Tab-separated table of C-alpha atoms and ligand atoms in Angstrom:
chain	number	residue	atom	x	y	z
Q	1	MET	CA	-6.221	-4.682	-30.631
Q	2	PRO	CA	-5.030	-2.335	-33.296
Q	3	ASP	CA	-2.572	-3.401	-35.986
Q	4	GLY	CA	0.856	-4.100	-34.691
Q	5	ILE	CA	-0.188	-4.624	-31.051
Q	6	TYR	CA	-0.643	-8.058	-29.586
Q	7	HIS	CA	-2.221	-9.119	-26.339
Q	8	ILE	CA	-1.218	-12.445	-24.734
Q	9	PRO	CA	-3.071	-13.403	-21.379
Q	10	LEU	CA	-0.407	-15.552	-19.836
Q	11	ARG	CA	-1.240	-18.086	-17.201
Q	12	LEU	CA	-0.120	-17.631	-13.568
Q	13	PRO	CA	0.441	-20.373	-11.119
Q	14	TRP	CA	-2.660	-19.385	-9.012
Q	15	SER	CA	-6.222	-18.617	-9.556
Q	16	THR	CA	-6.715	-14.966	-8.692
Q	17	PRO	CA	-5.695	-13.468	-10.938
Q	18	SER	CA	-5.320	-16.348	-13.221
Q	19	ASN	CA	-3.397	-14.504	-16.035
Q	20	VAL	CA	-1.136	-11.671	-16.462
Q	21	ASN	CA	-1.356	-9.696	-19.670
Q	22	VAL	CA	1.688	-9.549	-21.842
Q	23	TYR	CA	1.514	-7.106	-24.646
Q	24	LEU	CA	3.740	-6.693	-27.765
Q	25	ILE	CA	3.937	-3.513	-29.729
Q	26	GLU	CA	5.600	-3.402	-33.200
Q	27	ASP	CA	8.406	-0.802	-33.672
Q	28	ASP	CA	10.595	-0.383	-36.819
Q	29	ASP	CA	13.162	-3.173	-36.074
Q	30	GLY	CA	11.465	-5.391	-33.735
Q	31	TYR	CA	8.988	-5.561	-30.834
Q	32	VAL	CA	8.653	-4.068	-27.576
Q	33	MET	CA	7.169	-6.383	-24.959
Q	34	ILE	CA	5.424	-5.305	-21.951
Q	35	ASP	CA	5.561	-7.563	-18.839
Q	36	CYS	CA	6.415	-11.200	-19.012
Q	37	GLY	CA	4.868	-13.299	-16.245
Q	38	VAL	CA	6.489	-15.360	-13.518
Q	39	ASN	CA	9.706	-17.258	-13.406
Q	40	GLY	CA	10.008	-20.914	-14.322
Q	41	SER	CA	10.847	-23.067	-17.471
Q	42	GLU	CA	7.145	-24.050	-17.831
Q	43	TYR	CA	6.088	-20.301	-18.138
Q	44	LEU	CA	8.933	-19.554	-20.583
Q	45	ASP	CA	7.634	-22.388	-22.620
Q	46	LEU	CA	4.019	-21.219	-22.544
Q	47	LEU	CA	5.088	-17.706	-23.517
Q	48	ASN	CA	7.236	-19.122	-26.397
Q	49	GLY	CA	4.131	-21.077	-27.536
Q	50	HIS	CA	1.998	-18.098	-27.561
Q	51	LEU	CA	4.635	-16.037	-29.496
Q	52	ASN	CA	4.820	-18.683	-32.086
Q	53	GLU	CA	1.152	-18.581	-32.667
Q	54	ILE	CA	1.412	-14.931	-33.672
Q	55	GLY	CA	4.683	-15.446	-35.630
Q	56	ILE	CA	7.051	-13.741	-33.224
Q	57	ARG	CA	10.312	-15.293	-32.006
Q	58	PHE	CA	12.410	-14.232	-28.922
Q	59	ASN	CA	14.831	-12.916	-31.352
Q	60	ASP	CA	12.251	-10.344	-32.677
Q	61	ILE	CA	12.002	-8.736	-29.105
Q	62	LYS	CA	14.245	-5.827	-28.738
Q	63	LEU	CA	13.125	-4.536	-25.500
Q	64	LEU	CA	11.215	-5.924	-22.424
Q	65	ILE	CA	9.590	-3.248	-20.279
Q	66	GLY	CA	8.429	-4.122	-16.790
Q	67	THR	CA	5.425	-2.080	-15.608
Q	68	HIS	CA	6.483	-2.677	-12.038
Q	69	MET	CA	8.558	-4.904	-9.650
Q	70	HIS	CA	6.190	-7.716	-8.887
Q	71	LEU	CA	6.893	-11.188	-9.772
Q	72	ASP	CA	3.819	-11.797	-11.808
Q	73	HIS	CA	5.004	-9.053	-14.180
Q	74	ILE	CA	8.758	-9.556	-14.201
Q	75	GLY	CA	9.517	-12.870	-12.675
Q	76	LEU	CA	10.553	-14.241	-16.028
Q	77	SER	CA	12.764	-11.392	-17.037
Q	78	GLY	CA	16.029	-13.137	-15.870
Q	79	SER	CA	15.389	-15.961	-18.355
Q	80	LEU	CA	14.508	-13.483	-21.192
Q	81	ARG	CA	17.718	-11.480	-20.434
Q	82	GLU	CA	19.790	-14.659	-20.924
Q	83	LEU	CA	18.042	-14.763	-24.495
Q	84	ASP	CA	19.747	-11.129	-25.015
Q	85	ILE	CA	16.491	-9.370	-24.539
Q	86	PRO	CA	17.242	-6.167	-22.357
Q	87	LEU	CA	15.084	-5.329	-19.357
Q	88	ALA	CA	13.930	-1.895	-18.841
Q	89	LEU	CA	12.377	-0.572	-15.517
Q	90	TYR	CA	11.741	2.783	-14.116
Q	91	GLU	CA	14.920	4.543	-12.799
Q	92	ASN	CA	14.125	4.118	-9.116
Q	93	SER	CA	13.851	0.375	-9.496
Q	94	ILE	CA	17.519	-0.043	-8.418
Q	95	GLU	CA	16.634	1.127	-4.860
Q	96	TYR	CA	14.290	-1.840	-4.553
Q	97	LEU	CA	16.350	-4.701	-6.034
Q	98	ASN	CA	17.210	-5.959	-2.510
Q	99	GLU	CA	13.633	-6.214	-1.428
Q	100	TYR	CA	12.544	-7.625	-4.744
Q	101	ASN	CA	15.078	-10.625	-4.167
Q	102	ASP	CA	14.746	-11.044	-0.499
Q	103	TRP	CA	11.192	-10.785	0.987
Q	104	SER	CA	12.604	-10.803	4.572
Q	105	VAL	CA	14.055	-7.400	3.733
Q	106	ARG	CA	10.731	-6.311	2.223
Q	107	PHE	CA	8.810	-6.985	5.343
Q	108	LYS	CA	11.226	-6.002	7.945
Q	109	ASP	CA	9.729	-2.440	8.583
Q	110	LEU	CA	6.147	-4.010	8.367
Q	111	ILE	CA	6.955	-6.344	11.226
Q	112	ARG	CA	7.999	-3.527	13.405
Q	113	MET	CA	4.948	-1.576	12.465
Q	114	ALA	CA	2.657	-4.485	13.151
Q	115	LYS	CA	4.058	-4.688	16.599
Q	116	SER	CA	3.411	-0.944	17.244
Q	117	GLU	CA	-0.184	-1.204	15.928
Q	118	SER	CA	-1.032	-3.913	18.435
Q	119	ALA	CA	-1.170	-6.767	15.858
Q	120	PRO	CA	-1.274	-10.280	17.773
Q	121	ALA	CA	1.868	-12.621	17.856
Q	122	ASP	CA	0.602	-15.019	15.380
Q	123	PHE	CA	0.059	-12.344	12.692
Q	124	ILE	CA	3.692	-11.299	13.372
Q	125	ASP	CA	4.942	-14.818	13.289
Q	126	ASP	CA	3.185	-15.098	9.822
Q	127	LEU	CA	4.912	-12.099	8.613
Q	128	LYS	CA	8.283	-13.481	9.856
Q	129	SER	CA	7.829	-16.668	7.985
Q	130	ILE	CA	7.350	-15.158	4.619
Q	131	THR	CA	10.069	-16.149	2.152
Q	132	THR	CA	10.831	-15.125	-1.419
Q	133	PRO	CA	8.721	-17.227	-3.748
Q	134	MET	CA	10.788	-19.113	-6.547
Q	135	TYR	CA	8.316	-17.432	-9.135
Q	136	ALA	CA	10.212	-14.195	-8.562
Q	137	GLY	CA	13.441	-15.320	-10.228
Q	138	LYS	CA	16.389	-13.177	-9.582
Q	139	LEU	CA	16.560	-9.588	-10.399
Q	140	THR	CA	19.788	-7.686	-11.061
Q	141	ARG	CA	20.337	-4.072	-12.133
Q	142	PRO	CA	18.100	-3.502	-15.188
Q	143	ASP	CA	19.772	-2.817	-18.607
Q	144	VAL	CA	17.724	0.148	-19.253
Q	145	LEU	CA	16.619	2.768	-16.580
Q	146	LEU	CA	13.654	4.672	-17.814
Q	147	THR	CA	12.711	8.135	-17.010
Q	148	GLU	CA	9.472	10.096	-17.758
Q	149	GLY	CA	8.777	10.935	-21.299
Q	150	LYS	CA	9.375	9.385	-24.631
Q	151	ILE	CA	11.536	6.213	-24.743
Q	152	THR	CA	14.398	7.446	-26.823
Q	153	SER	CA	15.706	4.063	-27.916
Q	154	LEU	CA	12.398	3.550	-29.828
Q	155	LYS	CA	11.108	4.813	-33.143
Q	156	ARG	CA	7.618	4.568	-31.939
Q	157	LYS	CA	6.410	7.274	-29.684
Q	158	ILE	CA	5.849	5.472	-26.467
Q	159	ASN	CA	5.877	7.685	-23.359
Q	160	VAL	CA	6.692	6.670	-19.862
Q	161	LEU	CA	4.391	7.764	-17.047
Q	162	PHE	CA	5.651	7.366	-13.529
Q	163	THR	CA	2.480	6.147	-11.719
Q	164	PRO	CA	3.624	4.934	-8.155
Q	165	GLY	CA	0.992	3.675	-5.753
Q	166	HIS	CA	0.521	-0.153	-6.114
Q	167	ASP	CA	4.310	-0.342	-6.221
Q	168	TYR	CA	7.090	2.128	-5.636
Q	169	SER	CA	8.314	1.958	-9.052
Q	170	GLU	CA	5.194	1.453	-11.154
Q	171	ILE	CA	4.986	3.036	-14.652
Q	172	SER	CA	2.239	3.269	-17.292
Q	173	LEU	CA	3.082	3.504	-20.949
Q	174	HIS	CA	1.287	5.718	-23.345
Q	175	ASP	CA	1.473	4.538	-27.048
Q	176	GLU	CA	0.658	7.917	-28.898
Q	177	HIS	CA	-0.238	6.164	-32.219
Q	178	SER	CA	-2.870	3.616	-30.835
Q	179	ARG	CA	-3.968	6.071	-28.107
Q	180	ILE	CA	-3.658	3.050	-25.641
Q	181	ILE	CA	-2.426	3.354	-22.130
Q	182	PHE	CA	-0.705	0.205	-20.786
Q	183	SER	CA	-1.503	0.670	-17.121
Q	184	GLY	CA	0.195	-2.296	-15.438
Q	185	ASP	CA	-1.451	-2.909	-12.149
Q	186	HIS	CA	-2.152	0.787	-11.557
Q	187	ILE	CA	-5.507	0.748	-13.166
Q	188	LEU	CA	-7.368	-2.511	-13.236
Q	189	PRO	CA	-10.938	-3.335	-14.680
Q	190	ARG	CA	-12.613	-5.127	-11.844
Q	191	ILE	CA	-10.610	-4.844	-8.625
Q	192	THR	CA	-8.787	-1.790	-7.096
Q	193	PRO	CA	-5.163	-2.595	-6.850
Q	194	PHE	CA	-3.683	-3.325	-3.420
Q	195	ILE	CA	-1.810	-0.361	-1.984
Q	196	PRO	CA	0.899	-1.530	0.371
Q	197	VAL	CA	2.529	0.317	3.214
Q	198	GLN	CA	6.021	-1.020	3.873
Q	199	ASN	CA	7.398	1.659	6.271
Q	200	GLU	CA	6.456	4.435	8.669
Q	201	ASP	CA	7.035	7.155	6.095
Q	202	SER	CA	5.512	5.655	2.953
Q	203	ASN	CA	2.375	7.240	1.617
Q	204	LEU	CA	1.752	5.235	-1.579
Q	205	LEU	CA	-1.921	5.753	-1.353
Q	206	LYS	CA	-1.422	9.561	-1.854
Q	207	GLY	CA	0.904	8.544	-4.793
Q	208	PHE	CA	-1.604	6.339	-6.208
Q	209	LEU	CA	-4.343	8.908	-6.269
Q	210	ASP	CA	-1.976	11.541	-7.779
Q	211	SER	CA	-1.031	8.933	-10.324
Q	212	LEU	CA	-4.801	8.435	-11.286
Q	213	ASP	CA	-5.083	12.121	-11.869
Q	214	LYS	CA	-1.997	11.984	-14.068
Q	215	VAL	CA	-3.340	9.194	-16.288
Q	216	HIS	CA	-6.714	10.989	-16.293
Q	217	ALA	CA	-4.955	13.959	-17.838
Q	218	VAL	CA	-3.281	12.128	-20.835
Q	219	ASP	CA	-5.294	12.029	-24.022
Q	220	HIS	CA	-6.136	8.374	-24.596
Q	221	ASP	CA	-9.016	6.075	-25.730
Q	222	ILE	CA	-8.616	2.818	-23.812
Q	223	ILE	CA	-6.543	1.306	-21.040
Q	224	ALA	CA	-4.809	-2.114	-21.508
Q	225	PRO	CA	-4.365	-3.327	-18.015
Q	226	GLY	CA	-1.844	-5.878	-16.418
Q	227	HIS	CA	-4.804	-8.261	-15.649
Q	228	GLY	CA	-8.382	-8.741	-17.053
Q	229	ASN	CA	-9.955	-7.185	-19.891
Q	230	ILE	CA	-9.421	-3.993	-21.906
Q	231	ILE	CA	-10.939	-0.850	-20.200
Q	232	SER	CA	-12.961	0.977	-22.728
Q	233	THR	CA	-14.239	3.566	-20.514
Q	234	PRO	CA	-11.051	4.641	-18.687
Q	235	HIS	CA	-12.055	7.959	-17.258
Q	236	LYS	CA	-15.219	6.397	-15.663
Q	237	ARG	CA	-12.910	3.564	-14.272
Q	238	ILE	CA	-10.482	6.101	-12.776
Q	239	GLU	CA	-13.446	7.883	-11.027
Q	240	GLN	CA	-14.665	4.563	-9.602
Q	241	MET	CA	-11.291	3.708	-8.112
Q	242	LYS	CA	-10.992	7.311	-6.597
Q	243	LEU	CA	-14.449	6.846	-5.030
Q	244	HIS	CA	-13.495	3.502	-3.667
Q	245	HIS	CA	-10.715	4.867	-1.614
Q	246	GLN	CA	-12.608	7.963	-0.661
Q	247	ARG	CA	-15.302	5.704	1.018
Q	248	ARG	CA	-12.789	3.644	2.814
Q	249	SER	CA	-11.043	6.689	4.149
Q	250	ASP	CA	-14.624	8.077	5.240
Q	251	LYS	CA	-15.156	4.842	6.992
Q	252	ILE	CA	-12.117	5.063	9.004
Q	253	LEU	CA	-12.989	8.549	10.085
Q	254	GLU	CA	-16.318	7.305	11.216
Q	255	PHE	CA	-14.706	4.482	13.374
Q	256	LEU	CA	-12.369	6.996	14.864
Q	257	LYS	CA	-15.182	9.295	15.645
Q	258	LYS	CA	-16.453	6.762	18.205
Q	259	ASN	CA	-12.994	5.524	19.535
Q	260	ASP	CA	-9.320	5.945	19.230
Q	261	LEU	CA	-7.920	2.838	17.727
Q	262	THR	CA	-4.656	1.014	16.693
Q	263	GLY	CA	-4.192	0.063	13.176
Q	264	TRP	CA	-4.724	-3.539	13.977
Q	265	GLU	CA	-7.997	-2.756	15.551
Q	266	LEU	CA	-9.088	-0.626	12.646
Q	267	THR	CA	-8.153	-3.448	10.307
Q	268	ASN	CA	-10.602	-5.655	12.130
Q	269	GLN	CA	-13.311	-3.164	12.001
Q	270	LEU	CA	-12.856	-2.401	8.353
Q	271	PHE	CA	-12.566	-6.213	7.183
Q	272	PRO	CA	-14.839	-8.075	9.815
Q	273	ARG	CA	-14.847	-11.274	7.678
Q	274	LYS	CA	-12.409	-14.104	8.559
Q	275	LEU	CA	-9.418	-13.621	6.185
Q	276	ASP	CA	-6.527	-16.005	5.320
Q	277	SER	CA	-3.109	-14.937	6.313
Q	278	LEU	CA	-2.296	-13.476	2.993
Q	279	ASN	CA	-5.587	-11.499	2.639
Q	280	LEU	CA	-5.184	-10.405	6.421
Q	281	ARG	CA	-1.638	-9.059	5.657
Q	282	LEU	CA	-3.117	-7.078	2.586
Q	283	ALA	CA	-6.032	-5.809	4.766
Q	284	PHE	CA	-3.578	-4.582	7.458
Q	285	GLN	CA	-1.180	-2.942	4.956
Q	286	GLU	CA	-4.183	-1.284	3.036
Q	287	THR	CA	-5.519	0.009	6.432
Q	288	LEU	CA	-2.147	1.545	7.333
Q	289	ALA	CA	-1.974	3.128	3.701
Q	290	HIS	CA	-5.249	4.952	4.485
Q	291	LEU	CA	-4.035	5.994	7.918
Q	292	HIS	CA	-0.894	7.349	6.570
Q	293	LEU	CA	-2.878	9.390	3.880
Q	294	LEU	CA	-5.383	10.733	6.502
Q	295	ARG	CA	-2.337	11.757	8.633
Q	296	SER	CA	-0.693	13.618	5.721
Q	297	ASN	CA	-4.091	15.336	5.109
Q	298	ASN	CA	-3.971	16.430	8.787
Q	299	ASP	CA	-7.215	14.590	9.496
Q	300	ILE	CA	-5.870	12.348	12.174
Q	301	SER	CA	-2.782	11.897	14.512
Q	302	ARG	CA	-1.244	9.087	16.495
Q	303	ASN	CA	-1.040	9.602	20.218
Q	304	SER	CA	-0.182	7.427	23.216
Q	305	THR	CA	-3.020	6.275	25.437
Q	306	ASN	CA	-1.980	4.297	28.519
Q	307	GLY	CA	1.290	3.518	26.752
Q	308	ILE	CA	-0.398	2.167	23.562
Q	309	LYS	CA	-0.094	4.280	20.412
Q	310	LYS	CA	-3.610	4.807	19.033
Q	311	TRP	CA	-4.971	6.828	15.990
Q	312	SER	CA	-7.435	9.744	16.737
Q	313	LEU	CA	-9.220	12.433	14.943
Q	314	LYS	CA	-7.704	15.799	14.978
Q	315	ASP	CA	-10.154	18.477	16.165
W	401	LIG	ZN1	-0.033	-7.955	-11.131
């Protein structure tokens, strides 16, 4: 990392991914921290230990920026705010506070959609049984609401890019001096981030692909992601991620060429391996994300066949 920028891979309570990347950027009168890990005193102590090793105290941090509203990135923010470190999130975050704090709110629409996509009862029961993990902590209205462009409270030129897709309120941060983009989970080195669908109107995959183009157009040398190693060939990585989604969309169109299918049937064709309940939910949401994208591109539509709504190709 260049002078004045520190990278802390902070342990998570699970194995994939096993760490979240916390970054610190030096400004004139203190440090900006990007993301902070999960809630819990154990994780606060861990973070404190890492900071001590590089000679930074919590007092030296003047702003915590959350790249997006996922618990592995901002779960600990409540404890840090108690230490007088203000939290900044993108301005639309205030619309999603409820669903961050209460996962029964977050998955309400998904349960309805699962029923209408012919998902079986046990899958729906699994969705109904999801509760908010303790690692999320409690999120209240952020102290600072960020908009696109330079963060005015900082001397250093750090620009906010709104890059929704993996989350409704995801941002990337472009540090002009070091030519680094801190991408949160929008761009990751090894895996393509999960793109959720949470309601009938959401088209986060379109947002995600547009956000990739937005980052692609910004002059930068490397990407510092929310998990895993630094990406030294960012433009190539962006192309790979776009190709991944293009292939998946093409596959869906191929399946629909043979038969009209429900979202649940398509999920099972796209992901034929046996999945545990978490991965099955992710697969279902990702399939719907693709269906919504294809519908917005006018490639497919959803029609009733014998009382069941199925997706079909448009001619
Ligand atoms: Zn993450």
